[in-house]
Short mmCIF file of C-alpha atoms in Angstrom, two decimals:
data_model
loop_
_atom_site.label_atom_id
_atom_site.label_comp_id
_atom_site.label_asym_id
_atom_site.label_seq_id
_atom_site.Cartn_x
_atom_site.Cartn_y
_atom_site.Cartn_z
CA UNK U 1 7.59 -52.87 27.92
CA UNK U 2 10.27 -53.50 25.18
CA UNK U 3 8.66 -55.12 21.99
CA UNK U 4 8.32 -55.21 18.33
CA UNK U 5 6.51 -52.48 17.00
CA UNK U 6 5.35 -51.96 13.52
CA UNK U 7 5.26 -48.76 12.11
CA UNK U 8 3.11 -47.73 8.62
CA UNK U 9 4.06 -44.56 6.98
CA UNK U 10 3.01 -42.85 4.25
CA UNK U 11 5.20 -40.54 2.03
CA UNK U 12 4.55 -38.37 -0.36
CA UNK U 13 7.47 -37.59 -3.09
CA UNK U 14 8.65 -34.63 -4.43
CA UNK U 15 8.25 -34.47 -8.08
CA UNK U 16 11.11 -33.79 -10.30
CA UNK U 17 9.97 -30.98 -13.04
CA UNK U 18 11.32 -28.37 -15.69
CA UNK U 19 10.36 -24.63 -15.91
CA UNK U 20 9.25 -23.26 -18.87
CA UNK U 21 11.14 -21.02 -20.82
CA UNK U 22 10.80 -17.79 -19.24
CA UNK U 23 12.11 -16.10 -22.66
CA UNK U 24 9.03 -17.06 -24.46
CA UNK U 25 6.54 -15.63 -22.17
CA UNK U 26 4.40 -12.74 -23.09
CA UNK U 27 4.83 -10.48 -20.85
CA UNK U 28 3.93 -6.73 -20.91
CA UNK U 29 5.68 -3.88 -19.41
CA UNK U 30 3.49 -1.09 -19.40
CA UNK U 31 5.00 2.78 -19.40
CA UNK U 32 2.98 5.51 -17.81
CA UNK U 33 4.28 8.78 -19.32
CA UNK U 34 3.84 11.93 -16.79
CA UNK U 35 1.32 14.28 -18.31
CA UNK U 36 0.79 18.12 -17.86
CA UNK U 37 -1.66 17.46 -15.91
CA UNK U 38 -0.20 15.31 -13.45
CA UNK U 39 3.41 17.51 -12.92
CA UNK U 40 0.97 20.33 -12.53
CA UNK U 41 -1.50 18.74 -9.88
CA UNK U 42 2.02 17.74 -7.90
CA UNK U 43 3.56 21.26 -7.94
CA UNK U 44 0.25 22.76 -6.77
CA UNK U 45 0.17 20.66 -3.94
CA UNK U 46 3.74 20.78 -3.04
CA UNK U 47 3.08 24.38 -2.97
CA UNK U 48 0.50 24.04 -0.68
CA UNK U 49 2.12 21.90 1.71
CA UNK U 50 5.01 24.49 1.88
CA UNK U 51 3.05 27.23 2.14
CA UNK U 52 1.98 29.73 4.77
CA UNK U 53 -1.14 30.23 6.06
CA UNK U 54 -2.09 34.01 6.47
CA UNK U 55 -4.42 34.78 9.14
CA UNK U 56 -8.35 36.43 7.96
CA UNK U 57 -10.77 38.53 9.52
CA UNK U 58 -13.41 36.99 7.45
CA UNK U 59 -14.56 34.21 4.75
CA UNK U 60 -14.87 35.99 1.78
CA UNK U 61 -13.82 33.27 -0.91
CA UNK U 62 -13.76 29.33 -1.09
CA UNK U 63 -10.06 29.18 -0.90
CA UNK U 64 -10.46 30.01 2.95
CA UNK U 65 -9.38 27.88 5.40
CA UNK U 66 -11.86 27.62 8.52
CA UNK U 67 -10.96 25.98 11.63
CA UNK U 68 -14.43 24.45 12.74
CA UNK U 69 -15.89 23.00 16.19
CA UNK U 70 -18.92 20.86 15.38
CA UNK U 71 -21.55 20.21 18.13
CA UNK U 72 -24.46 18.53 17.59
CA UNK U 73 -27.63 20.08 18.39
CA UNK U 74 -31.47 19.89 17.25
CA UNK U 75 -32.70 21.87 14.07
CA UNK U 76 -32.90 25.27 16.45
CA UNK U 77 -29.27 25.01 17.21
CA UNK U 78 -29.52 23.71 20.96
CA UNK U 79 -27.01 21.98 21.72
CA UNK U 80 -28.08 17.96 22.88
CA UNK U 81 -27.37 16.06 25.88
CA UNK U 82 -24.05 14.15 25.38
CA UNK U 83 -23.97 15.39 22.06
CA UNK U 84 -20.74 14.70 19.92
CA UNK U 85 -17.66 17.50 19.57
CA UNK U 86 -15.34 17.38 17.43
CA UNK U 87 -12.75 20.15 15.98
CA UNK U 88 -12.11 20.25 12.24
CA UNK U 89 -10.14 22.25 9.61
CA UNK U 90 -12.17 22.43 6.17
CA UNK U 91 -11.98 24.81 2.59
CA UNK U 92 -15.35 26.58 2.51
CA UNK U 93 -15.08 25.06 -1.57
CA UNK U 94 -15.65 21.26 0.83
CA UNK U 95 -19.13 22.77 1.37
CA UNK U 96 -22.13 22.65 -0.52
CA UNK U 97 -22.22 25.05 -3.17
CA UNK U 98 -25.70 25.58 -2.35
CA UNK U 99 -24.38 25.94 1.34
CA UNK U 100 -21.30 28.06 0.90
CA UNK U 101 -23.53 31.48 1.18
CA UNK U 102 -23.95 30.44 4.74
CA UNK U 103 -20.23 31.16 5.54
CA UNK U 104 -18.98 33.54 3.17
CA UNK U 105 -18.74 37.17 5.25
CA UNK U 106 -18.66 35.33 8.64
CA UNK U 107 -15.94 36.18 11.10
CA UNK U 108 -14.10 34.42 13.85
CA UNK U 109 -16.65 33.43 16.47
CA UNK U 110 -20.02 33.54 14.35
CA UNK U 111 -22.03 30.13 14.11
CA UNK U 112 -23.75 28.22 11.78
CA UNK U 113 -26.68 25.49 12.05
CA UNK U 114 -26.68 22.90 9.43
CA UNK U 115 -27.64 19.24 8.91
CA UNK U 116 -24.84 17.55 7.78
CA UNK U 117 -26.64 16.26 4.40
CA UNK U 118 -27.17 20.00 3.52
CA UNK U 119 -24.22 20.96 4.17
CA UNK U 120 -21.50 18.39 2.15
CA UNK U 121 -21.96 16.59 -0.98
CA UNK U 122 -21.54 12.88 -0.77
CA UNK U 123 -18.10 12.40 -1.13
CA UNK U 124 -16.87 15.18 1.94
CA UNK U 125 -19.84 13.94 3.70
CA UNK U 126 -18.34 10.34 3.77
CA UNK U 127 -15.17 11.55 5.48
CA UNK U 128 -17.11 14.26 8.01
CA UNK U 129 -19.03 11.19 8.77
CA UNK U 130 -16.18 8.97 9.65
CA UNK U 131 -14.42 12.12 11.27
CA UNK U 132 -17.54 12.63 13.82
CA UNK U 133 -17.82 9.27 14.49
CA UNK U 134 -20.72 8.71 13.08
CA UNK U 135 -21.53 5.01 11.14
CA UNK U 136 -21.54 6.11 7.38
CA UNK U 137 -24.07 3.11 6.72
CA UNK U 138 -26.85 4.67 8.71
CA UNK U 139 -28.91 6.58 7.08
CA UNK U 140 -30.10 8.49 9.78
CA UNK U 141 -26.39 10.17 10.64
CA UNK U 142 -26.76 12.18 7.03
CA UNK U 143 -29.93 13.97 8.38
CA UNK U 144 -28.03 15.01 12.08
CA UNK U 145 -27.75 18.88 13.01
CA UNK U 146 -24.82 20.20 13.92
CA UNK U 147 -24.03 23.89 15.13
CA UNK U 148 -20.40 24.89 13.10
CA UNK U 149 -18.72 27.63 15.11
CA UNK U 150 -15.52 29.32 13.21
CA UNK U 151 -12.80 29.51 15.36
CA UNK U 152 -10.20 30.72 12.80
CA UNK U 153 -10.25 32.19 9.70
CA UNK U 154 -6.92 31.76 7.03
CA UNK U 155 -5.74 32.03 3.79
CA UNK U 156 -3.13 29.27 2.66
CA UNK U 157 -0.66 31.42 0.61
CA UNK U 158 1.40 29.16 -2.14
CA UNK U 159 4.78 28.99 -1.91
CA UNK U 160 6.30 30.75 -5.02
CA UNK U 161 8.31 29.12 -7.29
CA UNK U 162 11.54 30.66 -6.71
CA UNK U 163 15.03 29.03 -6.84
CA UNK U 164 14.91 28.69 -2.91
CA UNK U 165 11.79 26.71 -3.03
CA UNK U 166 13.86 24.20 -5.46
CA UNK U 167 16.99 24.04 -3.46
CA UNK U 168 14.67 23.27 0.12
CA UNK U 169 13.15 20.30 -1.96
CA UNK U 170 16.69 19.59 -3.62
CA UNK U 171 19.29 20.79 -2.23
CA UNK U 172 22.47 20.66 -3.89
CA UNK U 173 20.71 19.18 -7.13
CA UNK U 174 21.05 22.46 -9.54
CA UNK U 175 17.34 22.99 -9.94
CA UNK U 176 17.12 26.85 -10.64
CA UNK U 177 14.44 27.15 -12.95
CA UNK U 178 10.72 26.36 -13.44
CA UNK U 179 11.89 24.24 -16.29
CA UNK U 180 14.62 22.69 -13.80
CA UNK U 181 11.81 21.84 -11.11
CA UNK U 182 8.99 20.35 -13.79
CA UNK U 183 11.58 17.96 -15.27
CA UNK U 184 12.85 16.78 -11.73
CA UNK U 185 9.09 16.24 -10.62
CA UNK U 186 8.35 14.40 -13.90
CA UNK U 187 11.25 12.29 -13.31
CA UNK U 188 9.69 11.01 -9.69
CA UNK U 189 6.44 10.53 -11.09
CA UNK U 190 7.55 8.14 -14.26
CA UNK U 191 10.27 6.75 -11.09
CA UNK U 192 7.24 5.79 -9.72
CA UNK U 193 4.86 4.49 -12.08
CA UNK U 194 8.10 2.55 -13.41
CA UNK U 195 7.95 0.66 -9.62
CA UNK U 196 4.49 -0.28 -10.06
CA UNK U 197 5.18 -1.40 -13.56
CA UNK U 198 7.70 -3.76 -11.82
CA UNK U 199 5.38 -5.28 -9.16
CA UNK U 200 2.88 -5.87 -12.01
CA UNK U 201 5.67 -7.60 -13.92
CA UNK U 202 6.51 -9.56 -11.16
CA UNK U 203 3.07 -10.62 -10.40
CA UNK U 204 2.85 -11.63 -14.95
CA UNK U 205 5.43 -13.90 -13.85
CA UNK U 206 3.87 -15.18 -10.81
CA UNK U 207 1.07 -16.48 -12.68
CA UNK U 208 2.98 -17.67 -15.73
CA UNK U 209 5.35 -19.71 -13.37
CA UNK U 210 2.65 -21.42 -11.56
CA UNK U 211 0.43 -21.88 -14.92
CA UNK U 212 3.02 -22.75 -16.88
CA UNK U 213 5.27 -25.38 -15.05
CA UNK U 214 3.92 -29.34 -15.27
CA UNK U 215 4.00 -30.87 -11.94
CA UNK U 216 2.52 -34.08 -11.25
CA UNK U 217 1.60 -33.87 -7.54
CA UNK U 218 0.39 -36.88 -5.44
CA UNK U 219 -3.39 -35.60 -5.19
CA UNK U 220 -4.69 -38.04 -2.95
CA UNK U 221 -1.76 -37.78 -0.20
CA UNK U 222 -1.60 -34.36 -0.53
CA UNK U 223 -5.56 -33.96 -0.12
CA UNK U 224 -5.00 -36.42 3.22
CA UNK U 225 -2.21 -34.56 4.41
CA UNK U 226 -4.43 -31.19 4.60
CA UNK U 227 -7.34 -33.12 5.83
CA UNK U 228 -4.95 -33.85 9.01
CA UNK U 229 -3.19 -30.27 9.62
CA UNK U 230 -4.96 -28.72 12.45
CA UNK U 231 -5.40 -31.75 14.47
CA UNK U 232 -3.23 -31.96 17.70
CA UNK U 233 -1.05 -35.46 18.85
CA UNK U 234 -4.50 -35.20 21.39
CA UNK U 235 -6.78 -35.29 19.12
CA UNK U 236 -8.89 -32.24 20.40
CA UNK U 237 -9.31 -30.64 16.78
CA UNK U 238 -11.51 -32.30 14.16
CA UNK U 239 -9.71 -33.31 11.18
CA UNK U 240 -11.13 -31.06 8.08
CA UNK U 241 -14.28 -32.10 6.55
CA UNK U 242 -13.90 -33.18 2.78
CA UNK U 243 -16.06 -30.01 1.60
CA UNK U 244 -13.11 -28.02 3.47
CA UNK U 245 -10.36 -29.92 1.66
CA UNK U 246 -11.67 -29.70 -2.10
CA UNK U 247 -12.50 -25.72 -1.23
CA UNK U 248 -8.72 -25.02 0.37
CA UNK U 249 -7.03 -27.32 -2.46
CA UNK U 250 -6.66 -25.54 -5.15
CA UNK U 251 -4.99 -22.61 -3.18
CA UNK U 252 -3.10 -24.90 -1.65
CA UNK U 253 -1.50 -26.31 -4.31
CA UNK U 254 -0.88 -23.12 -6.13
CA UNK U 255 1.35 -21.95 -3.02
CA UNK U 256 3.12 -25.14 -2.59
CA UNK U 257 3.69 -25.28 -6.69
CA UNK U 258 5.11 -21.50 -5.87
CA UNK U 259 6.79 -22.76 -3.01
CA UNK U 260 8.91 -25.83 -5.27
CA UNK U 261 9.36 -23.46 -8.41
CA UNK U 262 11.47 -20.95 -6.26
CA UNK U 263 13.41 -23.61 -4.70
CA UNK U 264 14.37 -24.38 -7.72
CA UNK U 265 15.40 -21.14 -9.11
CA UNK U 266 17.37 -20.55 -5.89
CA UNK U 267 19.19 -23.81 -6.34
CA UNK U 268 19.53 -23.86 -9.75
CA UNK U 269 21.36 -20.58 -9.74
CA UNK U 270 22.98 -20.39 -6.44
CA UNK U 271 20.90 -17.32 -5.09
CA UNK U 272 21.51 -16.93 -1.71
CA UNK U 273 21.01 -14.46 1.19
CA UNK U 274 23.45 -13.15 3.67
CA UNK U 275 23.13 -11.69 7.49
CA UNK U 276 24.07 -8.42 6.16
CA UNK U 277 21.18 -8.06 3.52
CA UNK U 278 19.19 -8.84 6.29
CA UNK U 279 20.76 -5.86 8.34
CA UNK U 280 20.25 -3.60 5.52
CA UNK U 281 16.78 -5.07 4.89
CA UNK U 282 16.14 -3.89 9.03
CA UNK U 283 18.20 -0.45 8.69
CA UNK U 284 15.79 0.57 5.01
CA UNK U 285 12.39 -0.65 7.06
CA UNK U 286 13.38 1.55 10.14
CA UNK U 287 14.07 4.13 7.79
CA UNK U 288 10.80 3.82 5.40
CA UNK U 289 8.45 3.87 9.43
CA UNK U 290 10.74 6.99 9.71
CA UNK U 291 9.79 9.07 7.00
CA UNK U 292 13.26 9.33 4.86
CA UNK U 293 15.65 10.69 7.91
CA UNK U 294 17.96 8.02 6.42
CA UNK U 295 21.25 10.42 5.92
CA UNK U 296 20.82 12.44 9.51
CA UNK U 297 20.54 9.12 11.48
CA UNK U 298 22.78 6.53 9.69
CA UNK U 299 25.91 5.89 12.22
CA UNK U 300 23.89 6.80 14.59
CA UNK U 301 24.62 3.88 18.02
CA UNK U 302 20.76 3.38 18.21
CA UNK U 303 20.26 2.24 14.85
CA UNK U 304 22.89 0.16 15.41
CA UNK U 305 21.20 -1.28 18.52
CA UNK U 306 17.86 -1.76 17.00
CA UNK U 307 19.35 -3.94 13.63
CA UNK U 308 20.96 -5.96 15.96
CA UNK U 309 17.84 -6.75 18.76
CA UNK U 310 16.00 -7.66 15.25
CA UNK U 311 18.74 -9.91 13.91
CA UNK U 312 18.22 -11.65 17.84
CA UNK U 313 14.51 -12.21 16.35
CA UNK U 314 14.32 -15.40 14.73
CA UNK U 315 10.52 -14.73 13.58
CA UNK U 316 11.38 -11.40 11.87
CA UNK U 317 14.73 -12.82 10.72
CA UNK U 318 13.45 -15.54 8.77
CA UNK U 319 10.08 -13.46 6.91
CA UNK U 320 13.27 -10.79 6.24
CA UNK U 321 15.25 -13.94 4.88
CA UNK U 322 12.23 -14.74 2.91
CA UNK U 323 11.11 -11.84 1.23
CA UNK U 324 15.01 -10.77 0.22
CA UNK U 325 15.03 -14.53 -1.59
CA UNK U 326 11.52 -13.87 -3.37
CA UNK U 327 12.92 -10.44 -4.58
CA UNK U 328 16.04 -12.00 -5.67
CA UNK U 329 13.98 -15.00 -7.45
CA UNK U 330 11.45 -12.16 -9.02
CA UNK U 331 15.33 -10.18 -10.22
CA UNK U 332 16.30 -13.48 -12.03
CA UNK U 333 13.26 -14.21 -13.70
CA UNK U 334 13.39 -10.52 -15.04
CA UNK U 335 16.66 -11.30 -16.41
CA UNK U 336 14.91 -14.06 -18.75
CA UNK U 337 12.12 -12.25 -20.35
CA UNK U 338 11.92 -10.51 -23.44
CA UNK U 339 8.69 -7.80 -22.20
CA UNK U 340 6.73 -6.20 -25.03
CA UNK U 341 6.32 -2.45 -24.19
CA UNK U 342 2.96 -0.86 -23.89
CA UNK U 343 2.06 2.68 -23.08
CA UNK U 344 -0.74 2.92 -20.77
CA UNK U 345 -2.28 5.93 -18.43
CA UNK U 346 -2.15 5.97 -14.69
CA UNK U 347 -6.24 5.71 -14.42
CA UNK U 348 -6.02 2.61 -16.92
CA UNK U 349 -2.87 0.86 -15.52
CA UNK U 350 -4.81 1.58 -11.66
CA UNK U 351 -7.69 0.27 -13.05
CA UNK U 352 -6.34 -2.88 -14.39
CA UNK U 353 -4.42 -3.45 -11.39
CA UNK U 354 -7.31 -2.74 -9.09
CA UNK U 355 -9.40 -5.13 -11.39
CA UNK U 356 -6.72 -7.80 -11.20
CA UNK U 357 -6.07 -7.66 -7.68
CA UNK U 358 -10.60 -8.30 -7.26
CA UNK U 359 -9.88 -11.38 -9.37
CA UNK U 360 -7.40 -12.69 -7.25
CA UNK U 361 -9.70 -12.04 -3.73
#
């Protein structure tokens, strides 16, 4: 039925607007210096983890390793109907000092009766909770018996710090002495606290960007609009209730300001993204799930294959696409700043970051 139809729309414009000058912002880079303390805590456990374990006839000190199998039983030790098994590898030091007597001098085999709250202070007892199974928020799985049967008995030896140790961990990198090996690991840790030093400068200018730039947005369409997303051509969802709206808006608006002040950057300065970063992006992800066998597995035809069934993925193309622009937008507006330096320690910067990030939530 051809006829005249009269149509009503409603548009919104885009504001025009101006960043603020990125050189004038205060923004701190904090420096976490690698301590003593902290080289020496990574060498001891890189020791461990390359060590060998040495088989025991007994537990005679709390640097013994036991291999466990907890059942759970009544205060006598009998074992109860259904009850819950579960294999574990502990340090006798994990136990109770007031418990430890209990295993010290007991061989492969032997068994000992013990109600979990007895045996482990409350921060083991947290994860042997979690590890049985058992919900950490009742109160009643602290005061459970279990019978703890020693099936092996070892002694982790360290691995010594010998020039082979330092060329399996870097081969090919000259590390022959003690001296050698400390500076290399202080070098990953301050590598490392430098990257997190980055993300929190990134997330400075985050805020400062969305604080600082003056756009006038058209409230009331914009408040309309949202009230209408999530209701079908159909009209089988409810439109959102004005409560809703004013709760959502202010997010809202802080991602689409985002969203217009990095369109901006990337036009203003001609930042674009090509299909090879996004290969790259795909090769360094299948990497990262594979644990650093970057160099063995390269050329190899499957990796091949797999960058090139994701690049068939529009979904994981485009949030690829995305987050290579955001890190290029983040590079620029590093370029622009003039950071003021400010030493910090690991537990502070963690702290302030953990504190930040509780803010934010």
């Amino acid at each position: 039925n051809p006829a005249d139809y009269t149509f009503h729309f409603e548009v919104g414009m885009k504001p025009g607007f101006d960043l603020p000058d990125l050189g004038k912002a205060p923004i701190t880079a904090y420096v976490v210096r690698a301590t003593d303390e902290m080289i020496d805590n990574e060498i001891s456990r890189l020791q461990n983890r390359y060590g060998n374990m040495k088989d025991e006839t007994s537990a005679s000190s709390e640097d013994h390793v036991l291999n466990v199998s907890f059942v759970e039983c009544d205060a006598s030790g009998a074992e109860l109907e259904g009850a819950a098994k579960k294999d574990n590898s502990l340090l006798v030091k994990y136990f109770k000092e007031s418990f430890r007597p209990n295993l010290l001098g007991k061989t492969s085999g032997d068994k000992v009766v013990a109600q979990l709250s007895q045996a482990f202070d409350e921060k083991e007892l947290d994860f042997i909770l979690s590890d049985l199974g058992l919900d950490k928020s009742d109160p009643a799985a602290a005061g459970k018996y279990f019978s703890i049967e020693l099936t092996k008995i070892g002694l982790l030896e360290k691995r010594a710090l010998d020039e082979a140790f330092f060329d399996q961990l870097y081969p090919g990198q000259e590390v022959k002495t003690e001296a050698d090996f400390r500076n290399k690991i202080r070098d990953e840790i301050e590598a490392y606290w430098k990257s997190q030093s980055r993300n929190q400068i990134q997330d400075q200018l985050f805020h400062y960007l969305v604080d600082h730039t003056e756009i006038r947005f058209p409230e009331g369409f914009l408040k309309k609009w949202l009230k209408m997303q999530g209701q079908s051509e159909e009209g089988d969802k409810e439109p959102k209730t004005d409560e809703q709206v004013e709760q959502e808006f202010p997010t809202f608006l802080n991602q689409l300001k985002w969203t217009l002040v990095s369109d901006k950057i990337v036009r203003d300065n001609g930042i674009q993204v090509d299909p090879d970063e996004v290969r790259q992006f795909a090769r360094q992800q299948l990497f990262g799930y594979m644990g650093n066998m970057g160099g063995s597995v390269e050329d190899q035809p499957w990796v091949h294959d797999y960058v090139e069934r994701m690049m068939k993925d529009r979904k994981y193309v485009e949030d690829a696409f995305n987050r290579i622009q955001g890190q290029k937008v983040f590079e620029w507006a590093e370029k622009q700043i003039n950071p003021t330096e400010k030493p910090i320690s690991a537990e502070e910067f963690t702290q302030m970051v953990e504190a930040h990030r509780h803010h934010h939530h």
